[in-house]
Amino acid sequence: GAVVSQHPSWVICKSGTSVKIECRSLDFQATTMFWYRQFPKQSLMLMATSNEGSKATYEQGVEKDKFLINHASLTLSTLTVTSAHPEDSSFYICSARDLRQGNYGYTFGSGTRLTVV
Amino acid sequence: GQSLEQPSEVTAVEGAIVQINCTYQTSGFYGLSWYQQHDGGAPTFLSYNALDGLEETGRFSSFLSRSDSYGYLLLQELQMKDSASYFCAPNSWGKLQFGAGTQVVVTP
């Protein structure tokens, strides 16, 4: 089945620094990937849709200058949290769509737990 | 606008059957997915309904009524390992939107 790899699985950074999270589709090409954010005991909130070769589409209320998304190849999307602050501490999860599986084909990465100190 | 409702928590004993209801309101509806998530883990796909009716996958079944904007996930023969959060996720214009999740607690 489709596999999505996400790295790092956890990261601690100092306030004001930037953190990059990678999301890779290992055995399929993904023209579209999705980035979610989840606070403890809460739902997954869609942040943005990452489109290969074009600009990401951000959901309402998500700061595009703070959460930079790059989807430079058919198997890799990156999310960079710029000038991180403690309130950015959260669980970030990516998802990639395997078009071979139609609307069943949304596979999630294992997530990245970001702690900003 | 968009809205999603599902119960916040359900408790049941091992071997029981649990039904998690989901009502949604969304545009560009393609179908309804269900995901399971254990604490600290990634969501894992359980079931998907594009058309009205029941889909059965082992101990898990899912139902959809597009006209009622309603679906449910049925968990049968509950096991301790089924203790987790369950999310309904309507596919809206090709994007999955997640509900608040239902915490299922399975007791011995």
Tab-separated table of C-alpha atoms in Angstrom:
chain	number	residue	atom	x	y	z
A	1	GLY	CA	0.000	0.000	0.000
A	2	ALA	CA	0.888	3.664	-0.180
A	3	VAL	CA	3.453	4.832	2.347
A	4	VAL	CA	4.125	8.377	3.481
A	5	SER	CA	7.255	9.158	5.445
A	6	GLN	CA	7.466	12.250	7.623
A	7	HIS	CA	10.573	13.611	9.322
A	8	PRO	CA	11.501	14.469	11.931
A	9	SER	CA	9.106	12.686	14.255
A	10	TRP	CA	9.784	15.205	16.954
A	11	VAL	CA	11.756	18.411	17.261
A	12	ILE	CA	12.467	20.948	19.980
A	13	CYS	CA	13.532	24.396	18.912
A	14	LYS	CA	14.162	27.759	20.474
A	15	SER	CA	11.680	30.562	20.090
A	16	GLY	CA	12.463	32.665	17.025
A	17	THR	CA	14.107	29.914	15.020
A	18	SER	CA	12.715	28.090	11.986
A	19	VAL	CA	11.941	24.408	11.646
A	20	LYS	CA	11.540	22.385	8.464
A	21	ILE	CA	9.384	19.272	8.296
A	22	GLU	CA	9.584	16.871	5.358
A	23	CYS	CA	6.851	14.703	3.915
A	24	ARG	CA	7.709	12.060	1.318
A	25	SER	CA	5.588	9.659	-0.626
A	26	LEU	CA	7.725	6.531	-0.833
A	27	ASP	CA	6.069	4.328	-3.414
A	28	PHE	CA	3.859	6.665	-5.387
A	29	GLN	CA	3.867	10.103	-6.881
A	30	ALA	CA	1.782	12.752	-5.181
A	31	THR	CA	0.917	15.902	-7.055
A	32	THR	CA	-1.072	16.977	-4.031
A	33	MET	CA	-0.140	16.777	-0.373
A	34	PHE	CA	-1.895	18.203	2.654
A	35	TRP	CA	-0.629	19.651	5.903
A	36	TYR	CA	-2.617	19.369	9.122
A	37	ARG	CA	-2.117	20.609	12.632
A	38	GLN	CA	-3.473	18.934	15.740
A	39	PHE	CA	-3.545	20.195	19.298
A	40	PRO	CA	-3.894	17.693	22.149
A	41	LYS	CA	-7.283	16.003	22.281
A	42	GLN	CA	-8.474	18.021	19.307
A	43	SER	CA	-9.242	17.464	15.674
A	44	LEU	CA	-6.912	17.645	12.731
A	45	MET	CA	-7.147	21.095	11.235
A	46	LEU	CA	-6.260	21.409	7.580
A	47	MET	CA	-3.654	24.119	7.160
A	48	ALA	CA	-2.858	24.025	3.470
A	49	THR	CA	-2.853	22.041	0.271
A	50	SER	CA	0.557	21.598	-1.288
A	51	ASN	CA	0.612	21.418	-5.067
A	52	GLU	CA	3.626	20.136	-6.971
A	53	GLY	CA	5.189	22.870	-9.045
A	54	SER	CA	2.867	25.618	-7.905
A	55	LYS	CA	1.981	27.673	-4.869
A	56	ALA	CA	0.299	26.097	-1.899
A	57	THR	CA	-3.316	26.875	-1.126
A	58	TYR	CA	-3.805	27.952	2.470
A	59	GLU	CA	-6.944	27.563	4.543
A	60	GLN	CA	-8.550	30.641	5.978
A	61	GLY	CA	-6.721	31.984	8.986
A	62	VAL	CA	-3.411	30.250	8.271
A	63	GLU	CA	-0.484	32.633	7.855
A	64	LYS	CA	1.267	31.758	4.624
A	65	ASP	CA	4.375	33.753	5.533
A	66	LYS	CA	4.723	31.845	8.764
A	67	PHE	CA	4.074	28.378	7.395
A	68	LEU	CA	6.082	28.107	4.197
A	69	ILE	CA	5.271	25.163	1.978
A	70	ASN	CA	7.393	23.897	-0.874
A	71	HIS	CA	6.416	21.001	-3.120
A	72	ALA	CA	9.366	20.827	-5.468
A	73	SER	CA	8.981	17.245	-6.630
A	74	LEU	CA	6.291	14.628	-7.023
A	75	THR	CA	7.422	12.858	-3.876
A	76	LEU	CA	8.413	15.620	-1.476
A	77	SER	CA	6.654	18.469	0.268
A	78	THR	CA	8.183	20.525	3.058
A	79	LEU	CA	6.611	22.709	5.715
A	80	THR	CA	8.796	25.342	7.322
A	81	VAL	CA	7.573	26.977	10.495
A	82	THR	CA	9.327	30.327	10.484
A	83	SER	CA	10.142	32.362	13.587
A	84	ALA	CA	8.531	29.737	15.752
A	85	HIS	CA	6.880	30.689	19.022
A	86	PRO	CA	5.594	28.555	21.884
A	87	GLU	CA	2.039	28.790	20.546
A	88	ASP	CA	3.230	27.006	17.401
A	89	SER	CA	3.945	23.933	19.486
A	90	SER	CA	1.692	21.255	18.068
A	91	PHE	CA	1.495	17.964	16.207
A	92	TYR	CA	1.930	18.512	12.468
A	93	ILE	CA	0.789	15.760	10.119
A	94	CYS	CA	1.064	15.518	6.368
A	95	SER	CA	-1.072	13.509	3.998
A	96	ALA	CA	-0.509	12.535	0.417
A	97	ARG	CA	-3.048	11.416	-2.111
A	98	ASP	CA	-2.336	8.360	-4.218
A	99	LEU	CA	-4.467	8.941	-7.286
A	100	ARG	CA	-4.272	5.250	-8.177
A	101	GLN	CA	-6.644	4.648	-5.273
A	102	GLY	CA	-9.108	7.369	-6.116
A	103	ASN	CA	-10.861	8.909	-3.159
A	104	TYR	CA	-9.658	6.118	-0.885
A	105	GLY	CA	-6.062	7.098	-1.372
A	106	TYR	CA	-5.292	9.575	1.393
A	107	THR	CA	-2.334	8.312	3.406
A	108	PHE	CA	-0.949	10.076	6.442
A	109	GLY	CA	2.584	10.468	7.659
A	110	SER	CA	3.475	9.580	11.228
A	111	GLY	CA	3.445	13.210	12.311
A	112	THR	CA	5.949	15.640	13.784
A	113	ARG	CA	5.641	16.828	17.333
A	114	LEU	CA	7.037	20.356	17.513
A	115	THR	CA	7.896	21.926	20.844
A	116	VAL	CA	9.029	25.530	20.868
A	117	VAL	CA	10.792	26.627	24.044
B	1	GLY	CA	-20.526	26.934	5.747
B	2	GLN	CA	-19.116	23.645	6.847
B	3	SER	CA	-19.983	21.718	9.993
B	4	LEU	CA	-19.342	18.288	11.411
B	5	GLU	CA	-20.860	16.604	14.423
B	6	GLN	CA	-19.954	13.369	16.112
B	7	PRO	CA	-20.185	12.277	19.757
B	8	SER	CA	-17.213	13.180	21.907
B	9	GLU	CA	-16.906	9.882	23.761
B	10	VAL	CA	-18.306	6.383	23.815
B	11	THR	CA	-17.544	3.694	26.394
B	12	ALA	CA	-18.267	0.026	25.841
B	13	VAL	CA	-17.107	-3.371	27.042
B	14	GLU	CA	-15.054	-5.874	25.116
B	15	GLY	CA	-17.112	-7.824	22.627
B	16	ALA	CA	-19.785	-5.142	22.353
B	17	ILE	CA	-20.893	-3.197	19.291
B	18	VAL	CA	-20.458	0.560	19.036
B	19	GLN	CA	-21.969	2.935	16.500
B	20	ILE	CA	-20.441	6.370	15.948
B	21	ASN	CA	-22.726	8.779	14.152
B	22	CYS	CA	-21.567	11.655	12.006
B	23	THR	CA	-23.593	14.460	10.518
B	24	TYR	CA	-21.954	16.872	8.158
B	25	GLN	CA	-22.598	19.937	6.130
B	26	THR	CA	-20.168	20.698	3.381
B	27	SER	CA	-19.889	21.714	-0.227
B	28	GLY	CA	-18.293	19.737	-3.027
B	29	PHE	CA	-19.004	16.465	-1.247
B	30	TYR	CA	-17.250	13.451	-2.774
B	31	GLY	CA	-17.662	10.925	0.014
B	32	LEU	CA	-17.135	10.180	3.704
B	33	SER	CA	-14.015	8.610	5.169
B	34	TRP	CA	-13.372	7.239	8.630
B	35	TYR	CA	-10.002	7.224	10.374
B	36	GLN	CA	-8.682	5.773	13.591
B	37	GLN	CA	-6.005	7.509	15.637
B	38	HIS	CA	-4.249	6.204	18.719
B	39	ASP	CA	-2.686	8.703	21.112
B	40	GLY	CA	0.404	10.252	19.538
B	41	GLY	CA	-0.026	8.327	16.321
B	42	ALA	CA	-1.016	9.046	12.759
B	43	PRO	CA	-4.574	8.637	11.504
B	44	THR	CA	-5.094	5.311	9.796
B	45	PHE	CA	-7.741	4.715	7.167
B	46	LEU	CA	-10.691	2.538	8.136
B	47	SER	CA	-13.433	2.941	5.581
B	48	TYR	CA	-14.840	5.106	2.818
B	49	ASN	CA	-18.324	5.591	1.380
B	50	ALA	CA	-18.840	7.368	-1.892
B	51	LEU	CA	-22.370	6.105	-2.420
B	52	ASP	CA	-25.310	5.495	-0.120
B	53	GLY	CA	-25.289	2.230	1.724
B	54	LEU	CA	-23.166	0.024	3.875
B	55	GLU	CA	-19.499	-0.842	3.378
B	56	GLU	CA	-18.165	-3.752	5.388
B	57	THR	CA	-14.487	-4.270	6.131
B	58	GLY	CA	-13.949	-6.980	8.686
B	59	ARG	CA	-15.146	-5.859	12.117
B	60	PHE	CA	-15.687	-2.305	10.892
B	61	SER	CA	-18.595	-1.176	8.736
B	62	SER	CA	-19.559	2.268	7.552
B	63	PHE	CA	-22.828	3.656	6.291
B	64	LEU	CA	-23.677	6.747	4.303
B	65	SER	CA	-26.874	8.556	3.447
B	66	ARG	CA	-26.051	11.459	1.161
B	67	SER	CA	-29.579	12.820	1.226
B	68	ASP	CA	-29.454	13.030	5.036
B	69	SER	CA	-25.814	14.184	5.172
B	70	TYR	CA	-25.315	11.413	7.675
B	71	GLY	CA	-23.039	8.491	8.169
B	72	TYR	CA	-21.951	6.113	10.863
B	73	LEU	CA	-19.122	3.784	11.719
B	74	LEU	CA	-19.972	0.467	13.301
B	75	LEU	CA	-17.354	-1.296	15.386
B	76	GLN	CA	-18.194	-4.916	16.138
B	77	GLU	CA	-16.656	-7.426	18.521
B	78	LEU	CA	-14.834	-4.639	20.320
B	79	GLN	CA	-11.296	-5.361	21.452
B	80	MET	CA	-9.123	-3.473	23.907
B	81	LYS	CA	-6.899	-2.332	21.040
B	82	ASP	CA	-9.889	-0.503	19.552
B	83	SER	CA	-9.589	2.138	22.279
B	84	ALA	CA	-8.697	5.183	20.203
B	85	SER	CA	-10.142	8.293	18.618
B	86	TYR	CA	-12.295	7.891	15.539
B	87	PHE	CA	-12.791	10.674	13.044
B	88	CYS	CA	-15.289	11.092	10.283
B	89	ALA	CA	-13.825	13.074	7.410
B	90	PRO	CA	-15.976	14.302	4.562
B	91	ASN	CA	-14.105	14.736	1.316
B	92	SER	CA	-14.857	18.297	0.290
B	93	TRP	CA	-13.516	19.283	-3.143
B	94	GLY	CA	-10.763	16.687	-2.795
B	95	LYS	CA	-9.723	17.710	0.725
B	96	LEU	CA	-10.466	15.774	3.892
B	97	GLN	CA	-12.061	17.825	6.650
B	98	PHE	CA	-11.964	16.196	10.050
B	99	GLY	CA	-14.600	16.222	12.744
B	100	ALA	CA	-13.785	16.666	16.414
B	101	GLY	CA	-13.397	12.947	16.852
B	102	THR	CA	-15.005	10.358	19.083
B	103	GLN	CA	-12.959	8.848	21.870
B	104	VAL	CA	-13.852	5.178	22.172
B	105	VAL	CA	-12.984	3.615	25.495
B	106	VAL	CA	-13.141	-0.155	25.660
B	107	THR	CA	-13.347	-1.691	29.132
B	108	PRO	CA	-12.747	-5.301	30.152
